[in-house]
Coordinates of C-alpha atoms in Angstrom, one line a residue:
Chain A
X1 CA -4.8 81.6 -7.2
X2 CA -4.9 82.7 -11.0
X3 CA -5.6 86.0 -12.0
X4 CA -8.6 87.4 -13.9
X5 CA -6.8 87.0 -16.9
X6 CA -6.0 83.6 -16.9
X7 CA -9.4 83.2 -16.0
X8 CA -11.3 84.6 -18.8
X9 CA -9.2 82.6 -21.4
X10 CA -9.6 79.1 -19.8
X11 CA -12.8 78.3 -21.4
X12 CA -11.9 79.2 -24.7
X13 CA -8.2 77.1 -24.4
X14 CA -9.0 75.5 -27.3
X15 CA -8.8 78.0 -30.2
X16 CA -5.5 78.0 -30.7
X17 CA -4.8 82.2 -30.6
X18 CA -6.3 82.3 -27.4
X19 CA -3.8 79.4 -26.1
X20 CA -1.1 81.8 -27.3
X21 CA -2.3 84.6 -25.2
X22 CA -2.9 82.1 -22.2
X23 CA 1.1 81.3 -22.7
X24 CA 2.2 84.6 -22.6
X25 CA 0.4 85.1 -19.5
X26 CA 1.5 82.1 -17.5
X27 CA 5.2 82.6 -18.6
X28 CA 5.0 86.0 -17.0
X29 CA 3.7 84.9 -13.6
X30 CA 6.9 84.1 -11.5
X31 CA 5.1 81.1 -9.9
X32 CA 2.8 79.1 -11.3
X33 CA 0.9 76.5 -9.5
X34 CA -0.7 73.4 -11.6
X35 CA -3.5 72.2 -9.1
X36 CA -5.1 75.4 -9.4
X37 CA -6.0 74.5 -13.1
X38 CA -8.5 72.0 -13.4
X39 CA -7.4 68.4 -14.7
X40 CA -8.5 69.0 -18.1
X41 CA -7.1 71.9 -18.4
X42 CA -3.8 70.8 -17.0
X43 CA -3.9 68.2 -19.5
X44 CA -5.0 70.6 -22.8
X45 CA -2.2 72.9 -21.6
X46 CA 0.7 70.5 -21.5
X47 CA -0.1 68.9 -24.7
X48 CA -0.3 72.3 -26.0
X49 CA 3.4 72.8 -24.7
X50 CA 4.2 69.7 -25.4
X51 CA 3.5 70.5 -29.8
X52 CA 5.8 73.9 -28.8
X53 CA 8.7 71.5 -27.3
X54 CA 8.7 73.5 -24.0
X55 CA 9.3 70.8 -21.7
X56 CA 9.5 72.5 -18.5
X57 CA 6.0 73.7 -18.9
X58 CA 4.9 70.0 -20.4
X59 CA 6.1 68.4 -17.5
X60 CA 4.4 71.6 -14.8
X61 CA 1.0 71.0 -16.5
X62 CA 1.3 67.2 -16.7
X63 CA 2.3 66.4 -13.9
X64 CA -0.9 68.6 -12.4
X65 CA -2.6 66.2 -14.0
X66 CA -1.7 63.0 -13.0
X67 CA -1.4 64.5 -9.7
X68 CA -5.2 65.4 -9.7
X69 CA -7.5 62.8 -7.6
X70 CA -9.9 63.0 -10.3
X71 CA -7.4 61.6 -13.1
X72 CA -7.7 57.7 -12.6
X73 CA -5.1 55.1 -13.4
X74 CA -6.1 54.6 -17.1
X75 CA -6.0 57.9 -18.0
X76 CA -2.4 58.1 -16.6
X77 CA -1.6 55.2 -18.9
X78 CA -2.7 56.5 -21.9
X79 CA -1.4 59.7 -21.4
X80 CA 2.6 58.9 -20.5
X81 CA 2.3 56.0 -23.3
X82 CA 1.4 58.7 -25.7
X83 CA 3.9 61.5 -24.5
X84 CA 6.9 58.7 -23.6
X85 CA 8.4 58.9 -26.9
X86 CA 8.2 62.5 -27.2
X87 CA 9.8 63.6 -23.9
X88 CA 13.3 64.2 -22.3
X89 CA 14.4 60.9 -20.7
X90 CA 14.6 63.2 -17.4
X91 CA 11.0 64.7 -18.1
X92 CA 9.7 61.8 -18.4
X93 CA 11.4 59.7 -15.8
X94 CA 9.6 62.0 -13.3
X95 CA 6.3 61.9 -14.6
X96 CA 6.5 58.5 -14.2
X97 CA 7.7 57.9 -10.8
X98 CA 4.6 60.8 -10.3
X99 CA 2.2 58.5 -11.6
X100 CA 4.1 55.1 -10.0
X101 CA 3.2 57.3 -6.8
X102 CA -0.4 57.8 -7.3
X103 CA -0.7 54.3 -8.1
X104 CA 2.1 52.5 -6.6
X105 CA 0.1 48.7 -7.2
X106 CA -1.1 49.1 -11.0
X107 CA 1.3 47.2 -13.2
X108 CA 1.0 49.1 -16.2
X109 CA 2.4 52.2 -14.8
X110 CA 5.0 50.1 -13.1
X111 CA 6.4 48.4 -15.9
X112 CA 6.6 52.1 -18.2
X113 CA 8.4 52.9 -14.6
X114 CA 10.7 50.6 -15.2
X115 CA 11.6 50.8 -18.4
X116 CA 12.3 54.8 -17.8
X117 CA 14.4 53.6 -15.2
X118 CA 16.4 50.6 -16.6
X119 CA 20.4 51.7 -16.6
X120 CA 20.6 49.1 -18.9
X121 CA 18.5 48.8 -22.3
X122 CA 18.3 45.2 -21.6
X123 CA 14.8 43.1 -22.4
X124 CA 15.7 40.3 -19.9
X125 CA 16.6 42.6 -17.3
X126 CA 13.7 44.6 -18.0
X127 CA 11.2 41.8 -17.8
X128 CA 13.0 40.5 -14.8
X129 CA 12.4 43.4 -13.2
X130 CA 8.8 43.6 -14.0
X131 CA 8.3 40.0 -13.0
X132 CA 9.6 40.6 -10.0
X133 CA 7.1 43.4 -9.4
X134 CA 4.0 41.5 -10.0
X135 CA 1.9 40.1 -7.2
X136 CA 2.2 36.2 -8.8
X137 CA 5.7 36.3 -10.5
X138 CA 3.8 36.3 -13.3
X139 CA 3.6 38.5 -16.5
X140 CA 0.6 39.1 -18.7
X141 CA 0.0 40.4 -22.2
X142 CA -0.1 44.0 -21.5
X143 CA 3.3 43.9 -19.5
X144 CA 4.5 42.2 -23.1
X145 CA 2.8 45.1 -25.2
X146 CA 3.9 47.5 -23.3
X147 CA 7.4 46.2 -23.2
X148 CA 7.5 46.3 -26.9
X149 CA 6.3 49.6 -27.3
X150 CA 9.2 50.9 -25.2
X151 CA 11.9 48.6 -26.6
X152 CA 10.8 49.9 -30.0
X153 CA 10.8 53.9 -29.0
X154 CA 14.3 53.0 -27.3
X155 CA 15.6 51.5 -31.1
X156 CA 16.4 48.1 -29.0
X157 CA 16.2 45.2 -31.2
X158 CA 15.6 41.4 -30.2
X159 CA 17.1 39.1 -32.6
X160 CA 20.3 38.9 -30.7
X161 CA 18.5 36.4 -28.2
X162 CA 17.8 34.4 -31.1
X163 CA 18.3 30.7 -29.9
X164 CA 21.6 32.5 -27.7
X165 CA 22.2 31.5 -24.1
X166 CA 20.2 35.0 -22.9
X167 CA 17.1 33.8 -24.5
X168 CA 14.8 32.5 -21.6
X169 CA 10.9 32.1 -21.5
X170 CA 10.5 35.8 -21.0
X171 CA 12.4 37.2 -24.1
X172 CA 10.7 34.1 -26.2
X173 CA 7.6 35.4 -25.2
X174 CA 8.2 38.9 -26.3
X175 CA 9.9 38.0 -29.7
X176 CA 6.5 35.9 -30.5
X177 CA 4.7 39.0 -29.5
X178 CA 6.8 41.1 -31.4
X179 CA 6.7 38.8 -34.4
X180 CA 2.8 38.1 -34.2
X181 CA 2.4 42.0 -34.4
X182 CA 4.3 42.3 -37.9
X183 CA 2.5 40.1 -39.5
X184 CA -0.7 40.7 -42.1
X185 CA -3.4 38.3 -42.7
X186 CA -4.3 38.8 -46.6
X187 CA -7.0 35.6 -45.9
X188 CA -7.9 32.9 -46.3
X189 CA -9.4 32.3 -42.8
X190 CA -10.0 34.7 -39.8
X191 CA -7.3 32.4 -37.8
X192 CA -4.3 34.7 -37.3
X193 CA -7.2 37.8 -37.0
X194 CA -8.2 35.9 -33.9
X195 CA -4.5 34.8 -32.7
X196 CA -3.6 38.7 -33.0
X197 CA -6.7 40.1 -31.2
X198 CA -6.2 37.2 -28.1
X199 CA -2.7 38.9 -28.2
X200 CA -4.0 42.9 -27.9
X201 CA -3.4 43.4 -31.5
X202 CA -6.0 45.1 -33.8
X203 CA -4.2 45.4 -37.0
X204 CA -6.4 47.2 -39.6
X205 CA -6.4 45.2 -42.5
X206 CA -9.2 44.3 -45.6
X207 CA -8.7 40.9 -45.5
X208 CA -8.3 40.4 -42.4
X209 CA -11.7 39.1 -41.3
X210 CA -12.3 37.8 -45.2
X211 CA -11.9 34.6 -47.5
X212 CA -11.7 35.3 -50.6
X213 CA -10.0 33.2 -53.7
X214 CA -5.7 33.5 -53.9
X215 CA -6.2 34.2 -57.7
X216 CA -8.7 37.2 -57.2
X217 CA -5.9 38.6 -54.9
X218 CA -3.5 38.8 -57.1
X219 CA -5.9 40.4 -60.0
X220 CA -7.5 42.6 -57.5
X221 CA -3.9 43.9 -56.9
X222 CA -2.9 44.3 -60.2
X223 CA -5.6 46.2 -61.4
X224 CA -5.7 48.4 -58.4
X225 CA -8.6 47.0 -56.8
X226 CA -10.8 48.6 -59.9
X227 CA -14.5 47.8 -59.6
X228 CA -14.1 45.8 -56.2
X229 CA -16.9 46.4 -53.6
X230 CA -19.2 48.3 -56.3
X231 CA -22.3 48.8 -54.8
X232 CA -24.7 46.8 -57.2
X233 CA -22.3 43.5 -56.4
X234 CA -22.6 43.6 -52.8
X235 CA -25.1 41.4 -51.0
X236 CA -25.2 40.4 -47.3
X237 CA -25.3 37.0 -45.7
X238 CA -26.8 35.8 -42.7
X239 CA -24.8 33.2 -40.4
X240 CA -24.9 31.6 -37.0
X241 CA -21.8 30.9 -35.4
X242 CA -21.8 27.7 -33.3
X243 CA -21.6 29.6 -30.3
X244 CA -24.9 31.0 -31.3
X245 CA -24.3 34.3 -32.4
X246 CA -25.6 35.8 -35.5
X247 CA -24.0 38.0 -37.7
X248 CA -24.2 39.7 -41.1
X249 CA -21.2 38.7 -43.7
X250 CA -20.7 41.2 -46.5
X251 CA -20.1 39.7 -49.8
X252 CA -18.8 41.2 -52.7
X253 CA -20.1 38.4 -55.6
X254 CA -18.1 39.8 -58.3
X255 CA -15.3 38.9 -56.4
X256 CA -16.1 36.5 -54.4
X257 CA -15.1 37.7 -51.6
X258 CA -16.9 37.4 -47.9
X259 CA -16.4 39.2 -44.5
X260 CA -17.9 39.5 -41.3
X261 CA -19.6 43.0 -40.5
X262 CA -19.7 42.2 -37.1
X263 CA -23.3 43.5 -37.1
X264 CA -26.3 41.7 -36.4
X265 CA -29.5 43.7 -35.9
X266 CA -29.1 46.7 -37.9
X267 CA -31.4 47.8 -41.5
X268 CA -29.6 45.6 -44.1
X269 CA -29.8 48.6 -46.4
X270 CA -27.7 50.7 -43.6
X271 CA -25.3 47.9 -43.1
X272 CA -25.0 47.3 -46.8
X273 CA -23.6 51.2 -47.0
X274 CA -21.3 51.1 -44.3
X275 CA -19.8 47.5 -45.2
X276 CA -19.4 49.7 -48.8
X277 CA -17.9 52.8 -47.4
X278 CA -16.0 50.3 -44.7
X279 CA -13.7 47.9 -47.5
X280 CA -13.8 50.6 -50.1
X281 CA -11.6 52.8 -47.5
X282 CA -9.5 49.6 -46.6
X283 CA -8.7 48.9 -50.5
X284 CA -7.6 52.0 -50.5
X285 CA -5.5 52.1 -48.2
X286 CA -4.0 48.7 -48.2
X287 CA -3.1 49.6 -51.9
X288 CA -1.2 52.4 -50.2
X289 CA -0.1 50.7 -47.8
X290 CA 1.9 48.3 -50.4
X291 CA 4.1 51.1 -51.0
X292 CA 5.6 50.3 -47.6
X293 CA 8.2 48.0 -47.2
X294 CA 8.2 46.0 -43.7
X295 CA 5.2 44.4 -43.7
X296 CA 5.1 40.4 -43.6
X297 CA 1.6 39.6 -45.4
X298 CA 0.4 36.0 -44.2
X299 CA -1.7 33.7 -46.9
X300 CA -3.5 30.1 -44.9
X301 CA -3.9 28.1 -48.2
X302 CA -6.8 26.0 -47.1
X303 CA -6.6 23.8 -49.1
X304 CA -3.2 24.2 -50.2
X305 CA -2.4 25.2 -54.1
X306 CA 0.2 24.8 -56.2
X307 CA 3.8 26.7 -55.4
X308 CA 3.4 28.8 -58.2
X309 CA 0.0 30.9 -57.1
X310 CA 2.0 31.8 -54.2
X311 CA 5.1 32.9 -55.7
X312 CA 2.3 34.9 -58.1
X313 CA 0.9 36.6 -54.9
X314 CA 3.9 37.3 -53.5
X315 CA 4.9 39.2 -56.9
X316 CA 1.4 41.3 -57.1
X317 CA 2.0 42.2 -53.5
X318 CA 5.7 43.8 -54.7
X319 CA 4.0 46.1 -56.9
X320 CA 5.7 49.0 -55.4
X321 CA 8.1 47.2 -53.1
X322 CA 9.7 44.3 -51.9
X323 CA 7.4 42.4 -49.4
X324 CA 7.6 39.0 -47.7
X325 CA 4.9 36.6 -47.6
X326 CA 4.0 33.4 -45.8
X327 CA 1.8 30.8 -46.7
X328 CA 0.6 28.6 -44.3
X329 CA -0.7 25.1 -45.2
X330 CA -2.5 22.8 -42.9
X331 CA -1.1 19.0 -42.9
X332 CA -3.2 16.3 -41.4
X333 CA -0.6 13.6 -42.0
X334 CA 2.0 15.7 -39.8
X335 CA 2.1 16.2 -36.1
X336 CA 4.8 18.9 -36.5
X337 CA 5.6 22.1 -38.5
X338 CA 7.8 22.1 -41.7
X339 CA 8.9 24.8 -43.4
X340 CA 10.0 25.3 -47.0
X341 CA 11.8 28.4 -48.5
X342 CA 10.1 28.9 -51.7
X343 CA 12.2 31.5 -52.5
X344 CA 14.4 34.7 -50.4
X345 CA 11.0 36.3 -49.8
X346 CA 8.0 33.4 -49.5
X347 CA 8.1 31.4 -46.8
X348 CA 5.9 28.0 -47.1
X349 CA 4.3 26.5 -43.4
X350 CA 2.9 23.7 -43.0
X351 CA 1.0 23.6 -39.9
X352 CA -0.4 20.4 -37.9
X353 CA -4.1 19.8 -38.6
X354 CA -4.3 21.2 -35.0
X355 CA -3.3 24.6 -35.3
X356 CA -3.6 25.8 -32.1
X357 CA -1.8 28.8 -30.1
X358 CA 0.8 26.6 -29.2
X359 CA 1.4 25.4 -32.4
X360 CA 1.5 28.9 -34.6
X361 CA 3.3 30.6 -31.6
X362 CA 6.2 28.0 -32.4
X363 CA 6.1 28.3 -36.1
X364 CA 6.5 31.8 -35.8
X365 CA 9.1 31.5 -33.1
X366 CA 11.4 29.3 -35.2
X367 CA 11.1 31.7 -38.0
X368 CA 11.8 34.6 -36.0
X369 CA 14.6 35.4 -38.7
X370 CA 12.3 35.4 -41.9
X371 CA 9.5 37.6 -39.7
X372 CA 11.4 40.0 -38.0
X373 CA 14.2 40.3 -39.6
X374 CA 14.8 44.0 -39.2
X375 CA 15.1 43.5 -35.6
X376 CA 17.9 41.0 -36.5
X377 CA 21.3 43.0 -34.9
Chain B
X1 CA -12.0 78.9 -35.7
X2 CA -12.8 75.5 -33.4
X3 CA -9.1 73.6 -32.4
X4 CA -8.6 70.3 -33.8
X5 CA -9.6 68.5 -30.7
X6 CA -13.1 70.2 -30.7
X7 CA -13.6 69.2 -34.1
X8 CA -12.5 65.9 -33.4
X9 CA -15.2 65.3 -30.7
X10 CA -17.7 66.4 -32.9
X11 CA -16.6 63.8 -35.6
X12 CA -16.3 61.1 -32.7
X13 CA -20.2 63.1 -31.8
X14 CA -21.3 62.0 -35.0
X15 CA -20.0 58.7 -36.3
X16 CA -21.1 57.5 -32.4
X17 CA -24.6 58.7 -32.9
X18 CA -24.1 60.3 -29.4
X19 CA -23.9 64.2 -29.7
X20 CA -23.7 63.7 -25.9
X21 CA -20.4 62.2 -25.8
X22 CA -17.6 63.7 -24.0
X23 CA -13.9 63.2 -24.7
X24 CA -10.8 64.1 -23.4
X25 CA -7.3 64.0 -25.0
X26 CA -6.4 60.5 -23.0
X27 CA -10.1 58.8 -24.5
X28 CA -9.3 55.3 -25.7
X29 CA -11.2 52.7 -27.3
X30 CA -11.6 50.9 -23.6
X31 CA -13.0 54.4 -22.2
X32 CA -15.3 54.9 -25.8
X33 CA -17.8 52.4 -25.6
X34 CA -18.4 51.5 -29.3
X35 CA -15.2 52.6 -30.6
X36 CA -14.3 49.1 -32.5
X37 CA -12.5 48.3 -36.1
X38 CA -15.8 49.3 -37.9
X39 CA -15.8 52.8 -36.2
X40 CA -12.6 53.2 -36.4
X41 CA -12.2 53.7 -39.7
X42 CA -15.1 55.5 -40.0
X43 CA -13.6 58.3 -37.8
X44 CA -10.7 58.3 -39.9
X45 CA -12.6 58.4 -43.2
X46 CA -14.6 61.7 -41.7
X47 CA -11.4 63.1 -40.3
X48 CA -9.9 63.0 -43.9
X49 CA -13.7 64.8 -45.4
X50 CA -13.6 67.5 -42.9
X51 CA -9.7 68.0 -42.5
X52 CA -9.0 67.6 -45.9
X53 CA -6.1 65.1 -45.7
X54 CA -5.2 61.6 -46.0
X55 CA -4.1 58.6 -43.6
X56 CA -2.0 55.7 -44.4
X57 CA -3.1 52.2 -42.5
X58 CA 0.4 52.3 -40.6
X59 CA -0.7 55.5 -39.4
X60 CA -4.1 55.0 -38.2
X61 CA -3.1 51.8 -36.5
X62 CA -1.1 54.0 -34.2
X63 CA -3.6 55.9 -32.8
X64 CA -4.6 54.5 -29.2
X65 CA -6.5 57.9 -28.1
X66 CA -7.3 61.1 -28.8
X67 CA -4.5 62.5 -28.2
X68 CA -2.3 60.8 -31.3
X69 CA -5.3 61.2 -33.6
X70 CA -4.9 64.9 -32.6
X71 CA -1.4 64.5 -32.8
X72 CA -1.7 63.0 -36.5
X73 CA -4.0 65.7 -37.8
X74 CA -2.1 68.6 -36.4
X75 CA 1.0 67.1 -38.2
X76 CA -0.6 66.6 -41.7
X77 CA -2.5 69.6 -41.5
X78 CA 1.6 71.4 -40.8
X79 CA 3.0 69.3 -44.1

């Protein structure tokens, strides 16, 4: 049972002095016994321990709470994807097969199992593994999320499958997911936005739901996105999809540039404000975020322009550093994808007038080496 | 002085109209009904008004709970 002082500084765990008093007094108890802290507390106190790198009480408190009836599966998830990376192998191996034993069916939890497990860092293995695990033989899109997220804490890289004799259907799968998550739509479509989120990827981007003119880009970059979303040029637009919703678009006139809000029944005047407030922050920050090198930045020309505006894109969008970008054209006269180097850093597509899953997922697979090339060994 | 996290719920409070709302450090976007792009980023533009700091897009798209927007607080607040 805990004593009276423990006790009295529970409810006030989260000021962080009294947190430092709470430690003192647990590491003086010679036993301590998790379940007789309440789940949220468990929880507050191992991630407490956890910023303090004292695993032995990180793994005490956490494991009292996935061991807790009232924690459910989800909340197990989220808590050893957070923590994964940030633990011990050991530490975190046990928390696992902890939470594997609470919820010895839910595939999630197995395949983070798995993956703590693994002797060998291998992505075939690993997905063999997991496969093997599943009810249908059959892998979804979180056990390919998940997947990544690991390989990429563990530094393991994919590109030596690369049309190799390992490569199977598995490892293709998880390069095109890997791939698909590099890349940043800069307009002119919502396509890719969609592809991404059908994938479990919500990239936070300003153009990403936006069309807006390639030569406005490029100005917009170069002069630091000065006067863009000002307040007096914004108006709203009302559409109906042809599944029937409705829907707001934000349109900055000046610029010509239109996105969906995503909001529908709100006060125009409120939705007007948080549309401004909304791509005024993402301006920002994708300016910022061109100071970054790693990103590939994806332009659909629709319809397609001459060479030359892209290569000027691609050289406003190395402002600050190199970047790759590529343009994707759609080609009615073609049943099949060609590519065209434009130069080391712009990659030109041209997609099928059908540009379906199928048909991105292997344009982006055959140019695994221009995406990804970072995780090229 | 209120911890980061409490302060955190009460921005979450806020930008979801909901001062009844109830978080815990494992609260994800599939738990938080309401917590999509839009919100998002209006969490992390009242994070950086009331902790003072700044967020890069290749940070924010890290966070998947409240435990790494914790996590990414605590660690600009230390720099």
């Amino acid at each position: 049972m805990l004593n009276s002082q423990i006790k009295s500084l529970l409810p006030r765990l989260h000021l962080n002095n009294e947190f430092d008093r709470l430690s003192k007094a647990i590491e003086q108890l010679s036993f301590v016994d998790a379940t007789d802290f309440s789940k949220e507390d468990c929880l507050l106190i191992g991630t407490k321990y956890l910023e303090k790198n004292e695993f032995s009480f990180v793994e005490l408190f956490l494991l009292g709470y996935i061991q807790s009836k009232q924690t459910t599966a989800d909340e197990i998830i989220g808590l050893i994807s957070s923590v994964t990376g940030r633990l011990p192998i050991e530490v975190n191996r046990r928390l696992i097969d902890a939470a594997i034993k609470r919820h010895p069916f839910k595939k999630q939890i197995i395949a983070l199992g798995i993956a703590a497990q693994a002797d060998s860092k291998d992505p075939s293995r690993m997905l063999e593994m997991l496969r093997k695990k599943t009810y249908a033989g059959k892998l979804d899109q979180a056990d390919y999320l998940i997947l990544i997220d690991i390989l990429r804490s563990m530094n393991i890289t994919l590109g030596s499958f690369f049309n190799s004799e390992r490569s199977n259907e598995g490892i293709r799968k998880l390069m095109v997911v890997n791939a698909f998550s590099k890349l940043r739509p800069i307009g002119n479509d919502c396509r890719l936005g969609f592809l991404q989120r059908d994938l479990g990827f919500e990239p936070l981007g300003l153009f990403r739901w936006a069309s807006i003119p390639l030569e406005n880009i490029v100005i917009l970059i170069e002069k630091n996105f000065n006067n863009f979303f000002a307040y007096e040029n914004l108006s709203l637009r009302y559409t109906k999809h042809h599944h029937g919703l409705e829907e707001f678009l934000v349109v900055d006139n000046r610029w010509n540039f239109v996105s969906h809000t995503f909001m529908y029944d709100e006060d125009r005047d409120v939705i007007l404000k948080k549309a401004h407030a909304h791509y005024s922050w993402l301006a920002r920050a994708f300016l910022e975020g061109l100071e970054d090198s790693g990103q590939v930045y994806v332009y659909k020309a629709d319809p397609p322009k001459p060479r030359i505006d892209y290569l000027r894109l691609h050289n406003a969008l190395c402002k600050f550093s190199s970047k790759k970008l590529v343009v994707i054209e759609k080609d009615s006269d073609q049943d099949v994808s060609i590519k065209e180097e434009l130069s080391d850093e712009v990659l030109l597509i041209r997609l099928p007038a059908n540009d379906s899953y199928a048909v991105w997922e292997k344009a982006i697979y055959d140019n695994y080496e221009f995406i990804a090339s970072e995780w090229i060994e | 002085m209120m911890s980061t996290f409490n302060r955190i719920v009460e921005i979450f409070q806020f930008v979801m109209e909901d001062p009844e709302l109830s978080l815990n450090l494992s609260s994800s976007p599939i738990d938080i009904n309401g917590w999509d792009s839009f919100k998002h980023v209006q969490i992390v533009m009242r994070c950086e008004e009331i902790f003072d700091v700044k967020f890069k897009i290749s940070e924010i798209e890290k966070i998947k709970n409240i435990s790494d927007l914790v996590f990414l607080v605590d660690n600009k607040l230390l720099t």
